[in-house]
Short mmCIF file of C-alpha atoms in Angstrom, two decimals:
data_model
loop_
_atom_site.label_atom_id
_atom_site.label_comp_id
_atom_site.label_asym_id
_atom_site.label_seq_id
_atom_site.Cartn_x
_atom_site.Cartn_y
_atom_site.Cartn_z
CA LEU A 1 -2.12 29.41 -17.38
CA GLN A 2 1.04 31.15 -18.40
CA GLY A 3 4.01 28.79 -18.36
CA LEU A 4 1.82 25.67 -18.26
CA GLU A 5 0.78 25.55 -21.91
CA GLY A 6 2.31 22.09 -22.28
CA GLY A 7 0.34 20.70 -19.35
CA PHE A 8 0.49 20.60 -15.59
CA PHE A 9 2.23 17.34 -14.83
CA VAL A 10 5.36 15.68 -13.54
CA GLU A 11 7.25 13.65 -16.12
CA PRO A 12 8.09 10.05 -15.16
CA THR A 13 11.53 10.06 -13.56
CA ILE A 14 13.99 7.30 -12.60
CA PHE A 15 16.66 8.07 -10.01
CA THR A 16 19.67 5.72 -10.11
CA ASP A 17 22.51 5.24 -7.64
CA VAL A 18 20.19 6.12 -4.77
CA LYS A 19 21.63 5.60 -1.28
CA ASP A 20 19.64 4.65 1.84
CA ASP A 21 20.19 8.02 3.54
CA MET A 22 18.88 10.08 0.61
CA ARG A 23 15.54 11.82 1.07
CA ILE A 24 14.04 10.14 -2.01
CA ALA A 25 14.82 6.76 -0.43
CA ARG A 26 13.31 7.69 2.95
CA GLU A 27 10.06 9.49 2.06
CA GLU A 28 7.02 8.60 -0.01
CA ILE A 29 6.85 10.41 -3.32
CA PHE A 30 3.36 10.56 -4.79
CA GLY A 31 4.20 10.85 -8.45
CA PRO A 32 5.65 8.88 -11.34
CA VAL A 33 9.03 8.39 -9.66
CA MET A 34 11.20 5.31 -9.24
CA SER A 35 14.29 5.15 -7.03
CA VAL A 36 16.79 2.40 -7.90
CA LEU A 37 18.94 1.05 -5.07
CA ALA A 38 21.46 -1.74 -5.62
CA PHE A 39 21.75 -4.69 -3.22
CA SER A 40 23.85 -7.86 -2.97
CA GLU A 41 21.83 -10.27 -0.84
CA GLU A 42 18.10 -10.98 -0.52
CA ASP A 43 18.12 -10.46 3.25
CA GLU A 44 19.82 -7.08 2.80
CA ALA A 45 17.08 -5.95 0.40
CA ILE A 46 14.34 -7.03 2.83
CA VAL A 47 15.92 -5.28 5.83
CA ARG A 48 16.46 -2.09 3.83
CA ALA A 49 12.93 -2.14 2.38
CA ASN A 50 11.44 -2.50 5.88
CA ASP A 51 13.67 0.19 7.42
CA THR A 52 11.06 2.92 7.04
CA GLU A 53 8.06 4.31 8.87
CA PHE A 54 5.97 3.70 5.74
CA GLY A 55 4.56 0.53 4.24
CA LEU A 56 1.99 1.23 1.55
CA SER A 57 3.20 -1.12 -1.17
CA ALA A 58 6.13 -3.03 -2.60
CA GLY A 59 7.04 -4.76 -5.82
CA VAL A 60 9.32 -7.71 -6.52
CA PHE A 61 10.51 -8.53 -10.03
CA THR A 62 12.09 -11.95 -10.56
CA SER A 63 11.79 -15.14 -12.60
CA ASP A 64 12.01 -17.16 -9.35
CA LEU A 65 8.40 -17.22 -8.04
CA PRO A 66 9.13 -19.19 -4.83
CA ARG A 67 11.76 -16.57 -4.00
CA ALA A 68 9.32 -13.75 -4.76
CA HIS A 69 6.72 -15.23 -2.40
CA ARG A 70 9.37 -15.70 0.30
CA VAL A 71 10.42 -12.05 -0.03
CA VAL A 72 6.90 -10.54 -0.02
CA ARG A 73 6.06 -12.62 3.06
CA GLU A 74 8.83 -10.68 4.87
CA LEU A 75 8.05 -7.22 3.47
CA GLN A 76 6.14 -4.87 5.79
CA ALA A 77 3.84 -3.50 3.10
CA GLY A 78 0.07 -3.56 2.80
CA THR A 79 0.03 -4.53 -0.87
CA CYS A 80 2.76 -6.43 -2.71
CA TRP A 81 3.02 -7.10 -6.41
CA ILE A 82 5.12 -9.76 -8.10
CA ASN A 83 6.36 -9.01 -11.63
CA ASN A 84 4.02 -6.04 -12.07
CA TYR A 85 3.19 -2.91 -10.12
CA ASN A 86 0.21 -0.81 -9.12
CA LEU A 87 -2.49 -3.07 -10.52
CA SER A 88 -5.42 -3.03 -8.09
CA PRO A 89 -8.63 -4.72 -9.16
CA ALA A 90 -11.70 -3.47 -7.26
CA GLU A 91 -12.16 -6.84 -5.55
CA MET A 92 -8.61 -6.75 -4.10
CA PRO A 93 -8.22 -5.03 -0.70
CA PHE A 94 -5.75 -2.12 -0.81
CA GLY A 95 -4.07 -0.36 2.10
CA GLY A 96 -0.77 0.17 3.88
CA TYR A 97 1.15 -0.72 7.01
CA LYS A 98 2.83 1.62 9.49
CA GLN A 99 2.36 5.34 8.65
CA SER A 100 0.95 4.50 5.21
CA GLY A 101 -2.59 3.88 6.33
CA ILE A 102 -4.95 2.05 8.60
CA GLY A 103 -7.51 -0.38 7.27
CA ARG A 104 -8.27 -1.43 3.74
CA GLU A 105 -10.20 -0.02 0.82
CA ASN A 106 -11.93 -2.11 -1.85
CA ALA A 107 -13.54 -5.54 -1.45
CA ILE A 108 -15.28 -6.96 1.62
CA ALA A 109 -12.48 -5.66 3.85
CA ALA A 110 -13.80 -2.11 3.33
CA LEU A 111 -17.42 -2.77 4.30
CA GLY A 112 -16.76 -2.37 8.02
CA HIS A 113 -14.82 0.82 7.42
CA TYR A 114 -17.64 2.47 5.48
CA SER A 115 -20.50 1.08 7.57
CA GLN A 116 -21.98 1.89 10.93
CA LEU A 117 -23.40 -1.04 12.86
CA LYS A 118 -26.74 -0.71 14.63
CA SER A 119 -28.61 -3.35 16.63
CA VAL A 120 -32.43 -3.23 16.77
CA TYR A 121 -34.62 -5.54 18.85
CA VAL A 122 -38.32 -5.81 17.97
CA GLU A 123 -40.82 -7.46 20.32
CA THR A 124 -43.74 -8.91 18.36
CA GLY A 125 -45.77 -10.13 21.31
CA ASP A 126 -47.76 -8.32 24.01
CA VAL A 127 -45.74 -5.89 26.05
CA ASP A 128 -46.62 -4.83 29.59
CA SER A 129 -46.44 -1.08 30.01
CA PRO A 130 -43.47 -0.14 32.17
CA TYR A 131 -45.44 2.91 33.48
#
């Protein structure tokens, strides 16, 4: 296609100095985009991260693992990563909170979602005709 000789893609982009009221901080962007927002206190970061109608995933990067577990316990996100991001083995359930999805994909958690239950009773003895 004319004008797309180099490919049809979005280059990875990092936005710095992002403020809470900016659109890129309030809406999900499905692409290789990272928004960087500064914070002073742990509680402030948690409140700000949860102040959204979405909750697909979150990532925490720190050398303090007890702190990381404390933070992800408070985050309203369906999948949380500590010291990495967007790794989803097939056996790990994946899905979001709030407006970011209902239910889970992958693993045993998905079986009910992709299955339809049916009950069947079979009588193996003599049956009197109801007619």
